[in-house]
Structure formats: structure tokens, C-alpha cells
Backbone as JSON Lines, residues from 0, in Angstrom:
{"i":0,"aa":"X","n":[-12.85,-21.38,8.65],"ca":[-13.16,-19.95,8.15],"c":[-12.26,-18.88,8.16]}
{"i":1,"aa":"X","n":[-11.98,-18.35,6.86],"ca":[-10.94,-17.26,7.0],"c":[-10.91,-15.91,7.91]}
{"i":2,"aa":"X","n":[-10.39,-15.53,8.88],"ca":[-10.51,-14.36,9.63],"c":[-10.53,-13.4,8.77]}
{"i":3,"aa":"X","n":[-10.12,-13.35,7.25],"ca":[-10.1,-12.13,6.6],"c":[-11.29,-12.36,5.38]}
{"i":4,"aa":"X","n":[-11.97,-10.97,5.1],"ca":[-12.5,-10.87,3.83],"c":[-11.84,-10.31,2.76]}
{"i":5,"aa":"X","n":[-11.6,-11.2,1.66],"ca":[-10.62,-10.93,0.62],"c":[-11.94,-9.77,-0.51]}
{"i":6,"aa":"X","n":[-11.15,-8.95,-0.5],"ca":[-12.21,-7.78,-1.61],"c":[-12.09,-8.3,-3.17]}
{"i":7,"aa":"X","n":[-13.11,-8.93,-3.53],"ca":[-12.77,-9.23,-5.0],"c":[-12.7,-7.91,-5.85]}
{"i":8,"aa":"X","n":[-13.41,-6.87,-5.38],"ca":[-13.61,-5.59,-6.25],"c":[-13.45,-4.73,-5.1]}
{"i":9,"aa":"X","n":[-13.41,-3.48,-5.2],"ca":[-13.21,-2.22,-4.49],"c":[-14.82,-2.32,-3.73]}
{"i":10,"aa":"X","n":[-15.7,-2.94,-3.98],"ca":[-17.09,-2.72,-3.54],"c":[-17.07,-4.16,-2.43]}
{"i":11,"aa":"X","n":[-17.68,-4.08,-1.23],"ca":[-17.72,-5.35,-0.58],"c":[-18.85,-6.19,-1.12]}
{"i":12,"aa":"X","n":[-19.08,-7.28,-1.28],"ca":[-20.3,-8.19,-1.5],"c":[-21.02,-8.49,-0.46]}
{"i":13,"aa":"X","n":[-22.16,-7.74,-0.07],"ca":[-22.88,-7.62,0.85],"c":[-23.63,-9.06,1.27]}
{"i":14,"aa":"X","n":[-23.54,-9.68,0.21],"ca":[-24.38,-11.12,0.3],"c":[-23.44,-12.01,1.22]}
{"i":15,"aa":"X","n":[-22.22,-11.76,0.89],"ca":[-21.27,-12.95,1.43],"c":[-20.86,-12.16,2.9]}
{"i":16,"aa":"X","n":[-20.61,-11.04,3.26],"ca":[-20.4,-10.12,4.15],"c":[-21.69,-10.68,5.35]}
{"i":17,"aa":"X","n":[-22.88,-10.49,4.75],"ca":[-23.89,-10.99,5.65],"c":[-23.88,-12.44,5.7]}
{"i":18,"aa":"X","n":[-23.39,-13.33,5.16],"ca":[-23.53,-14.74,5.36],"c":[-22.21,-14.9,6.39]}
{"i":19,"aa":"X","n":[-21.14,-14.22,6.2],"ca":[-20.27,-14.36,7.37],"c":[-20.81,-14.07,8.67]}
{"i":20,"aa":"X","n":[-21.35,-12.75,8.69],"ca":[-22.0,-12.39,9.91],"c":[-22.92,-13.26,10.48]}
{"i":21,"aa":"X","n":[-23.83,-13.94,10.19],"ca":[-24.79,-14.86,10.34],"c":[-24.27,-15.95,10.72]}
{"i":22,"aa":"X","n":[-23.09,-16.71,10.11],"ca":[-22.26,-17.64,10.91],"c":[-21.64,-17.41,12.01]}
{"i":23,"aa":"X","n":[-21.13,-16.11,12.07],"ca":[-20.45,-15.92,13.22],"c":[-21.71,-15.85,14.49]}
{"i":24,"aa":"X","n":[-22.66,-15.02,14.3],"ca":[-23.69,-15.16,15.28],"c":[-24.38,-16.51,15.53]}
{"i":25,"aa":"X","n":[-24.12,-17.49,14.57],"ca":[-24.68,-18.92,14.78],"c":[-23.59,-19.93,15.52]}
{"i":26,"aa":"X","n":[-22.28,-19.65,15.11],"ca":[-21.45,-20.57,15.33],"c":[-20.77,-20.3,16.74]}
{"i":27,"aa":"X","n":[-20.49,-19.07,16.76],"ca":[-19.38,-18.28,17.79],"c":[-20.21,-18.45,19.34]}
{"i":28,"aa":"X","n":[-19.48,-19.02,20.25],"ca":[-19.89,-18.95,21.64],"c":[-19.71,-17.46,22.21]}
{"i":29,"aa":"X","n":[-19.14,-16.38,21.11],"ca":[-18.85,-15.19,22.01],"c":[-19.04,-14.44,20.58]}
{"i":30,"aa":"X","n":[-20.09,-14.22,19.84],"ca":[-20.09,-13.37,18.56],"c":[-19.67,-11.68,18.59]}
{"i":31,"aa":"X","n":[-19.94,-11.44,19.86],"ca":[-19.86,-9.86,20.26],"c":[-18.24,-9.68,20.1]}
{"i":32,"aa":"X","n":[-17.81,-10.68,20.2],"ca":[-15.91,-10.47,20.45],"c":[-15.61,-10.79,19.06]}
{"i":33,"aa":"X","n":[-15.83,-11.08,18.01],"ca":[-15.5,-11.27,16.74],"c":[-15.68,-10.22,15.95]}
{"i":34,"aa":"X","n":[-14.38,-9.78,15.67],"ca":[-14.0,-8.84,15.1],"c":[-13.27,-8.93,13.34]}
{"i":35,"aa":"X","n":[-14.17,-8.54,12.5],"ca":[-14.23,-8.57,10.78],"c":[-12.91,-7.92,10.55]}
{"i":36,"aa":"X","n":[-12.06,-8.53,9.72],"ca":[-10.98,-7.51,8.92],"c":[-11.16,-7.57,7.8]}
{"i":37,"aa":"X","n":[-11.15,-6.37,7.18],"ca":[-11.28,-6.37,5.4],"c":[-10.09,-5.85,4.83]}
{"i":38,"aa":"X","n":[-9.43,-6.98,4.38],"ca":[-8.14,-6.78,3.81],"c":[-8.33,-5.91,2.05]}
{"i":39,"aa":"X","n":[-7.64,-4.85,2.13],"ca":[-7.73,-4.01,1.13],"c":[-6.34,-4.13,0.44]}
{"i":40,"aa":"X","n":[-5.46,-4.95,0.67],"ca":[-4.51,-4.87,-0.16],"c":[-4.51,-5.25,-1.61]}
{"i":41,"aa":"X","n":[-3.91,-4.01,-2.22],"ca":[-3.68,-4.06,-3.77],"c":[-4.79,-3.52,-4.27]}
{"i":42,"aa":"X","n":[-6.04,-3.1,-3.82],"ca":[-7.15,-2.44,-4.08],"c":[-6.86,-1.04,-3.56]}
{"i":43,"aa":"X","n":[-7.86,-0.05,-4.15],"ca":[-7.81,1.62,-3.96],"c":[-8.35,1.7,-2.84]}
{"i":44,"aa":"X","n":[-8.17,3.24,-2.54],"ca":[-8.97,3.56,-0.97],"c":[-10.27,3.7,-1.0]}
{"i":45,"aa":"X","n":[-11.01,3.11,-2.26],"ca":[-12.28,3.32,-2.32],"c":[-12.77,1.85,-1.6]}
{"i":46,"aa":"X","n":[-11.82,0.8,-1.31],"ca":[-12.19,-0.58,-0.98],"c":[-12.27,-0.28,0.67]}
{"i":47,"aa":"X","n":[-11.36,0.99,1.11],"ca":[-11.37,1.06,2.53],"c":[-13.06,1.83,2.81]}
{"i":48,"aa":"X","n":[-13.23,2.71,1.95],"ca":[-14.48,3.43,2.24],"c":[-15.71,2.55,2.06]}
{"i":49,"aa":"X","n":[-15.84,1.61,1.3],"ca":[-16.47,0.59,0.92],"c":[-16.66,-0.44,2.33]}
{"i":50,"aa":"X","n":[-15.55,-0.55,2.55],"ca":[-15.75,-1.36,4.18],"c":[-16.54,-0.53,5.48]}
{"i":51,"aa":"X","n":[-15.93,0.53,5.41],"ca":[-16.29,1.51,6.42],"c":[-17.88,1.81,6.44]}
{"i":52,"aa":"X","n":[-18.13,1.67,5.13],"ca":[-19.75,2.11,4.87],"c":[-20.5,0.63,5.1]}
{"i":53,"aa":"X","n":[-20.16,-0.48,5.3],"ca":[-20.38,-1.63,5.86],"c":[-20.04,-1.92,7.31]}
{"i":54,"aa":"X","n":[-19.76,-0.92,7.7],"ca":[-19.46,-0.72,9.43],"c":[-18.22,-1.71,9.76]}
{"i":55,"aa":"X","n":[-17.35,-2.06,8.65],"ca":[-16.3,-2.52,9.33],"c":[-15.26,-1.76,9.33]}
{"i":56,"aa":"X","n":[-14.78,-1.85,10.43],"ca":[-13.86,-0.66,10.9],"c":[-12.4,-1.05,10.89]}
{"i":57,"aa":"X","n":[-11.78,-2.26,10.7],"ca":[-10.83,-3.14,11.02],"c":[-9.97,-3.22,9.19]}
{"i":58,"aa":"X","n":[-9.18,-2.75,9.01],"ca":[-8.46,-2.8,7.9],"c":[-7.4,-3.18,7.91]}
{"i":59,"aa":"X","n":[-6.97,-4.52,6.79],"ca":[-5.78,-5.36,6.74],"c":[-5.07,-4.86,5.72]}
{"i":60,"aa":"X","n":[-3.71,-4.51,5.91],"ca":[-2.84,-4.19,4.49],"c":[-1.57,-4.99,4.9]}
{"i":61,"aa":"X","n":[-0.78,-5.23,4.24],"ca":[0.36,-6.45,3.92],"c":[1.78,-5.39,3.51]}
{"i":62,"aa":"X","n":[1.51,-4.11,2.91],"ca":[2.78,-3.59,2.69],"c":[2.76,-2.18,3.11]}
{"i":63,"aa":"X","n":[3.7,-1.52,3.95],"ca":[3.69,-0.03,4.39],"c":[3.91,0.61,3.02]}
{"i":64,"aa":"X","n":[4.3,0.67,2.28],"ca":[4.4,1.8,1.58],"c":[3.35,1.88,0.64]}
{"i":65,"aa":"X","n":[2.59,0.67,0.4],"ca":[1.31,0.88,-0.4],"c":[0.28,1.05,0.32]}
{"i":66,"aa":"X","n":[0.36,1.05,1.83],"ca":[-0.6,1.47,2.44],"c":[-0.41,3.23,2.94]}
{"i":67,"aa":"X","n":[0.8,3.42,3.18],"ca":[1.15,5.29,2.88],"c":[0.56,5.74,1.67]}
{"i":68,"aa":"X","n":[0.8,5.03,0.53],"ca":[0.3,5.81,-0.62],"c":[-1.04,5.96,-0.75]}
{"i":69,"aa":"X","n":[-1.71,4.63,-0.7],"ca":[-2.97,4.66,-0.39],"c":[-3.77,5.68,0.4]}
{"i":70,"aa":"X","n":[-3.24,6.02,1.72],"ca":[-4.21,6.64,2.6],"c":[-4.02,8.12,2.36]}
{"i":71,"aa":"X","n":[-2.66,8.32,1.63],"ca":[-2.03,9.8,1.66],"c":[-3.2,10.81,1.1]}
{"i":72,"aa":"X","n":[-3.23,11.78,2.28],"ca":[-4.15,12.75,1.62],"c":[-5.79,12.31,1.7]}
{"i":73,"aa":"X","n":[-6.46,11.2,2.43],"ca":[-7.39,10.48,2.23],"c":[-8.13,10.82,3.88]}
{"i":74,"aa":"X","n":[-9.1,10.91,3.86],"ca":[-9.83,10.88,5.33],"c":[-10.35,9.51,5.62]}
{"i":75,"aa":"X","n":[-9.8,8.69,6.69],"ca":[-10.39,7.56,7.27],"c":[-11.22,7.79,8.29]}
{"i":76,"aa":"X","n":[-12.3,7.38,8.71],"ca":[-13.16,7.02,9.73],"c":[-12.03,7.0,10.87]}
{"i":77,"aa":"X","n":[-12.49,7.89,11.83],"ca":[-11.68,7.74,13.43],"c":[-12.04,6.62,13.84]}
{"i":78,"aa":"X","n":[-12.94,5.72,13.77],"ca":[-13.31,4.53,14.15],"c":[-12.13,3.44,13.5]}
{"i":79,"aa":"X","n":[-11.84,3.69,12.22],"ca":[-10.95,2.58,11.69],"c":[-9.8,2.43,12.34]}
{"i":80,"aa":"X","n":[-9.63,1.27,12.25],"ca":[-8.14,0.6,12.62],"c":[-7.23,0.06,11.47]}
{"i":81,"aa":"X","n":[-6.14,0.53,11.24],"ca":[-5.31,-0.12,10.28],"c":[-4.53,-1.18,10.72]}
{"i":82,"aa":"X","n":[-4.46,-2.37,10.42],"ca":[-3.48,-3.55,10.68],"c":[-2.6,-3.67,9.78]}
{"i":83,"aa":"X","n":[-1.4,-3.98,10.05],"ca":[-0.44,-4.54,9.45],"c":[-0.44,-6.15,9.46]}
{"i":84,"aa":"X","n":[-1.01,-6.87,8.14],"ca":[-0.85,-8.3,8.32],"c":[-0.21,-8.71,7.64]}
{"i":85,"aa":"X","n":[1.27,-8.26,6.87],"ca":[2.25,-8.69,6.67],"c":[3.36,-8.44,6.91]}
{"i":86,"aa":"X","n":[4.61,-9.08,6.62],"ca":[5.65,-9.25,7.57],"c":[6.28,-7.76,7.05]}
{"i":87,"aa":"X","n":[6.9,-7.29,8.49],"ca":[7.34,-5.99,8.47],"c":[8.82,-5.99,8.5]}
{"i":88,"aa":"X","n":[9.07,-5.11,7.44],"ca":[10.87,-5.16,7.22],"c":[11.47,-4.13,8.11]}
{"i":89,"aa":"X","n":[12.65,-4.39,8.52],"ca":[13.05,-3.41,9.85],"c":[13.18,-1.96,9.28]}
{"i":90,"aa":"X","n":[13.7,-1.81,7.88],"ca":[13.78,-0.57,7.75],"c":[12.17,0.17,7.03]}
{"i":91,"aa":"X","n":[11.19,-0.22,7.4],"ca":[10.24,0.31,7.37],"c":[9.39,0.33,8.79]}
{"i":92,"aa":"X","n":[10.06,0.12,9.57],"ca":[9.55,0.07,11.21],"c":[8.83,1.26,11.6]}
{"i":93,"aa":"X","n":[9.87,2.48,11.31],"ca":[9.07,4.17,11.92],"c":[7.78,4.45,11.18]}
{"i":94,"aa":"X","n":[7.71,4.41,9.69],"ca":[6.92,4.57,8.88],"c":[5.85,3.28,9.25]}
{"i":95,"aa":"X","n":[5.48,2.23,9.55],"ca":[4.85,1.37,10.1],"c":[3.85,1.92,11.36]}
{"i":96,"aa":"X","n":[5.05,2.11,12.23],"ca":[4.52,2.53,13.92],"c":[3.58,3.87,13.65]}
{"i":97,"aa":"X","n":[3.9,4.52,12.81],"ca":[3.11,6.13,12.42],"c":[1.82,5.45,11.89]}
{"i":98,"aa":"X","n":[1.99,4.5,10.81],"ca":[0.4,4.45,10.02],"c":[-0.54,3.54,10.99]}
{"i":99,"aa":"X","n":[-0.01,2.06,11.15],"ca":[-1.11,1.19,11.91],"c":[-1.17,1.35,13.03]}
{"i":100,"aa":"X","n":[-2.46,0.93,13.56],"ca":[-2.85,0.83,14.87],"c":[-2.7,-0.57,15.48]}
{"i":101,"aa":"X","n":[-2.35,-1.23,14.66],"ca":[-2.0,-2.66,15.04],"c":[-1.02,-3.38,14.01]}
{"i":102,"aa":"X","n":[0.12,-3.81,14.36],"ca":[1.15,-4.71,13.73],"c":[0.75,-6.18,13.91]}
{"i":103,"aa":"X","n":[0.21,-6.89,12.97],"ca":[-0.06,-8.18,13.61],"c":[1.12,-9.38,12.88]}
{"i":104,"aa":"X","n":[2.13,-8.61,12.81],"ca":[3.44,-9.91,12.04],"c":[4.43,-9.66,12.62]}
{"i":105,"aa":"X","n":[4.84,-9.35,14.29],"ca":[5.92,-9.05,14.77],"c":[6.38,-10.4,14.86]}
{"i":106,"aa":"X","n":[7.78,-10.65,14.36],"ca":[7.92,-12.28,13.96],"c":[9.55,-12.24,14.55]}
{"i":107,"aa":"X","n":[10.27,-11.32,15.29],"ca":[11.2,-11.68,15.76],"c":[11.63,-10.64,17.07]}
{"i":108,"aa":"X","n":[12.79,-11.02,18.07],"ca":[12.99,-9.66,18.82],"c":[13.49,-8.63,18.39]}
{"i":109,"aa":"X","n":[14.06,-8.62,17.19],"ca":[14.91,-7.74,16.49],"c":[13.95,-6.54,16.06]}
{"i":110,"aa":"X","n":[12.91,-6.97,15.42],"ca":[11.74,-6.25,14.81],"c":[10.97,-5.54,16.03]}
{"i":111,"aa":"X","n":[10.64,-6.31,17.3],"ca":[10.16,-6.02,18.25],"c":[10.62,-4.71,18.73]}
{"i":112,"aa":"X","n":[11.96,-4.95,19.17],"ca":[12.75,-3.75,19.66],"c":[12.69,-2.65,18.71]}
{"i":113,"aa":"X","n":[12.98,-2.74,17.61],"ca":[12.99,-1.54,16.41],"c":[11.06,-0.73,16.81]}
{"i":114,"aa":"X","n":[10.16,-1.85,16.68],"ca":[8.78,-1.29,16.81],"c":[8.78,-0.62,18.27]}
{"i":115,"aa":"X","n":[9.58,-1.0,19.42],"ca":[9.37,-0.08,20.5],"c":[10.27,1.07,20.67]}
{"i":116,"aa":"X","n":[11.22,0.94,19.84],"ca":[12.03,2.17,19.52],"c":[11.3,3.35,19.07]}
{"i":117,"aa":"X","n":[10.89,2.93,17.86],"ca":[9.89,3.8,16.97],"c":[8.84,4.47,17.77]}
{"i":118,"aa":"X","n":[7.9,3.24,18.54],"ca":[6.92,3.97,19.23],"c":[7.09,4.97,20.31]}
{"i":119,"aa":"X","n":[8.39,4.93,21.08],"ca":[8.54,5.6,22.07],"c":[8.82,6.95,21.81]}
{"i":120,"aa":"X","n":[9.48,7.32,20.54],"ca":[10.0,8.43,19.65],"c":[8.82,9.5,19.7]}
{"i":121,"aa":"X","n":[7.7,8.73,19.27],"ca":[6.35,9.02,19.18],"c":[5.21,8.96,20.28]}
{"i":122,"aa":"X","n":[5.68,8.6,20.99],"ca":[5.1,8.55,22.51],"c":[3.68,7.8,22.28]}
{"i":123,"aa":"X","n":[3.68,6.25,21.62],"ca":[2.46,5.76,21.13],"c":[2.91,4.32,21.83]}
{"i":124,"aa":"X","n":[1.99,3.83,22.38],"ca":[1.83,2.42,22.67],"c":[1.12,1.68,21.48]}
{"i":125,"aa":"X","n":[2.15,1.14,20.53],"ca":[1.88,0.25,19.65],"c":[1.28,-1.19,20.32]}
{"i":126,"aa":"X","n":[0.06,-1.56,19.38],"ca":[-0.54,-2.86,19.66],"c":[0.22,-3.57,18.74]}
{"i":127,"aa":"X","n":[0.68,-4.79,19.16],"ca":[1.6,-6.01,18.35],"c":[0.85,-7.2,18.4]}
{"i":128,"aa":"X","n":[0.63,-8.16,17.57],"ca":[0.49,-9.45,17.64],"c":[2.06,-10.15,17.38]}
{"i":129,"aa":"X","n":[2.21,-11.44,18.22],"ca":[3.19,-11.98,17.84],"c":[3.13,-13.17,16.85]}
{"i":130,"aa":"X","n":[4.17,-13.3,15.61],"ca":[3.97,-14.38,15.03],"c":[4.67,-15.83,15.35]}
{"i":131,"aa":"X","n":[3.84,-16.6,15.71],"ca":[4.62,-17.98,16.02],"c":[4.66,-19.02,15.12]}
{"i":132,"aa":"X","n":[5.76,-19.33,14.82],"ca":[6.14,-20.38,13.89],"c":[5.84,-22.02,14.72]}
{"i":133,"aa":"X","n":[5.08,-22.16,14.72],"ca":[4.54,-23.41,15.87],"c":[5.32,-24.95,14.86]}
{"i":134,"aa":"X","n":[5.48,-24.96,13.74],"ca":[6.05,-26.0,13.22],"c":[7.56,-26.0,13.25]}
{"i":135,"aa":"X","n":[7.96,-24.99,13.63],"ca":[9.79,-24.96,14.04],"c":[10.28,-24.94,12.27]}
{"i":136,"aa":"X","n":[9.42,-24.44,11.22],"ca":[10.21,-24.69,10.14],"c":[11.03,-23.77,9.7]}
{"i":137,"aa":"X","n":[12.42,-23.94,9.32],"ca":[13.11,-22.75,9.38],"c":[12.91,-21.97,8.09]}
{"i":138,"aa":"X","n":[12.08,-22.23,7.33],"ca":[11.8,-21.56,6.05],"c":[10.74,-20.47,6.25]}
{"i":139,"aa":"X","n":[9.97,-20.59,7.39],"ca":[8.61,-19.61,7.71],"c":[9.31,-18.52,8.88]}
{"i":140,"aa":"X","n":[9.01,-17.58,8.65],"ca":[8.88,-16.54,9.57],"c":[8.44,-16.6,11.24]}
{"i":141,"aa":"X","n":[8.79,-16.18,12.18],"ca":[8.07,-16.03,13.37],"c":[8.85,-16.7,14.39]}
{"i":142,"aa":"X","n":[8.38,-16.44,15.52],"ca":[8.81,-16.93,16.71],"c":[8.99,-18.48,17.02]}
{"i":143,"aa":"X","n":[9.77,-19.02,17.52],"ca":[9.69,-20.45,17.48],"c":[9.25,-20.88,19.06]}
{"i":144,"aa":"X","n":[8.72,-21.91,19.09],"ca":[8.13,-22.32,20.72],"c":[9.09,-22.09,21.65]}
{"i":145,"aa":"X","n":[10.64,-22.61,21.23],"ca":[11.36,-22.32,22.06],"c":[11.9,-20.87,22.25]}
{"i":146,"aa":"X","n":[11.92,-19.92,21.68],"ca":[12.12,-18.57,21.91],"c":[10.62,-17.6,22.09]}
{"i":147,"aa":"X","n":[9.45,-18.06,22.02],"ca":[8.34,-16.91,22.34],"c":[8.81,-16.4,23.55]}
{"i":148,"aa":"X","n":[8.91,-16.92,24.76],"ca":[8.96,-16.29,25.92],"c":[10.04,-15.37,26.14]}
{"i":149,"aa":"X","n":[11.38,-15.51,25.56],"ca":[12.32,-14.57,25.51],"c":[11.5,-13.02,24.9]}
């Protein structure tokens, strides 16, 4: 099962959401630890509002500029956490650190250093997930098994 809920429209399909929640409670050994992320990339701000209405407060976006434009002058629930789930370009790092609660796509030492520098400038402890390229495929992004410890 995918960890993301794709939004086929700007309103969440509650039937699908309820089935996902049922499956989590049925099959997860720790259902209380499972967090659903509603991926709202390419959709309008109303998709975020729809997720919040359904008590989904983790929102996935893949493009920094798109997220900035989407949330500009909008009110987001204080419980809502924005996750960058796409590749982070180094020239977008400052803006990403300002916007996102979690950056799930840190794929190099270079980008981690830029995130750290940007976060220090605004006194923020930025949450990051490291992207691991377990296949060591040179065409894919992410840390290799050999350089992840670095």
C-alpha cells in the first residue's frame, strides 16, 4: 500500500480514506503510529482544506515554488505539517526551509549542508529524511549505501 493518498480531485474521497484507515487499524502492529500524508501537488489550496477537514494534517508537496504560490496569503491549520516529497534543488533551499516542516528528500551532503545553513539563519531545527539509493543506480538520486554514514 502506498504511503501517500493521491487526490484525484480537490476533495478527498472519504470512502477510500475510510478503507485506508480500516486497513491500517487491521494490519498495522502499531496503527497509532501511522501517519497519512495527503499529496496535494498540482491541486489548488482547496485540496489542503479538504485534507484538513478530514483530520489529515500531513500534506505532501513536490515543488517548492508551487507550494509557495499555493499557500500564499492562505490560512493553514496550525496542526498542519507541510512535507517536501520531491527533489530539492539547491537554489530553492532557503525558501524550502521557510515553508516546509519536513524535507523528505535530502539526497546529498551538499543539500544537507545548505539546509543546515538556511535553518541556522532563521533559528529553525529542520526535520529531514535522508533519501537512500539502495540499488546504487547512478541514474537515481540519493545517498549510496557506502556514503550514507558520512
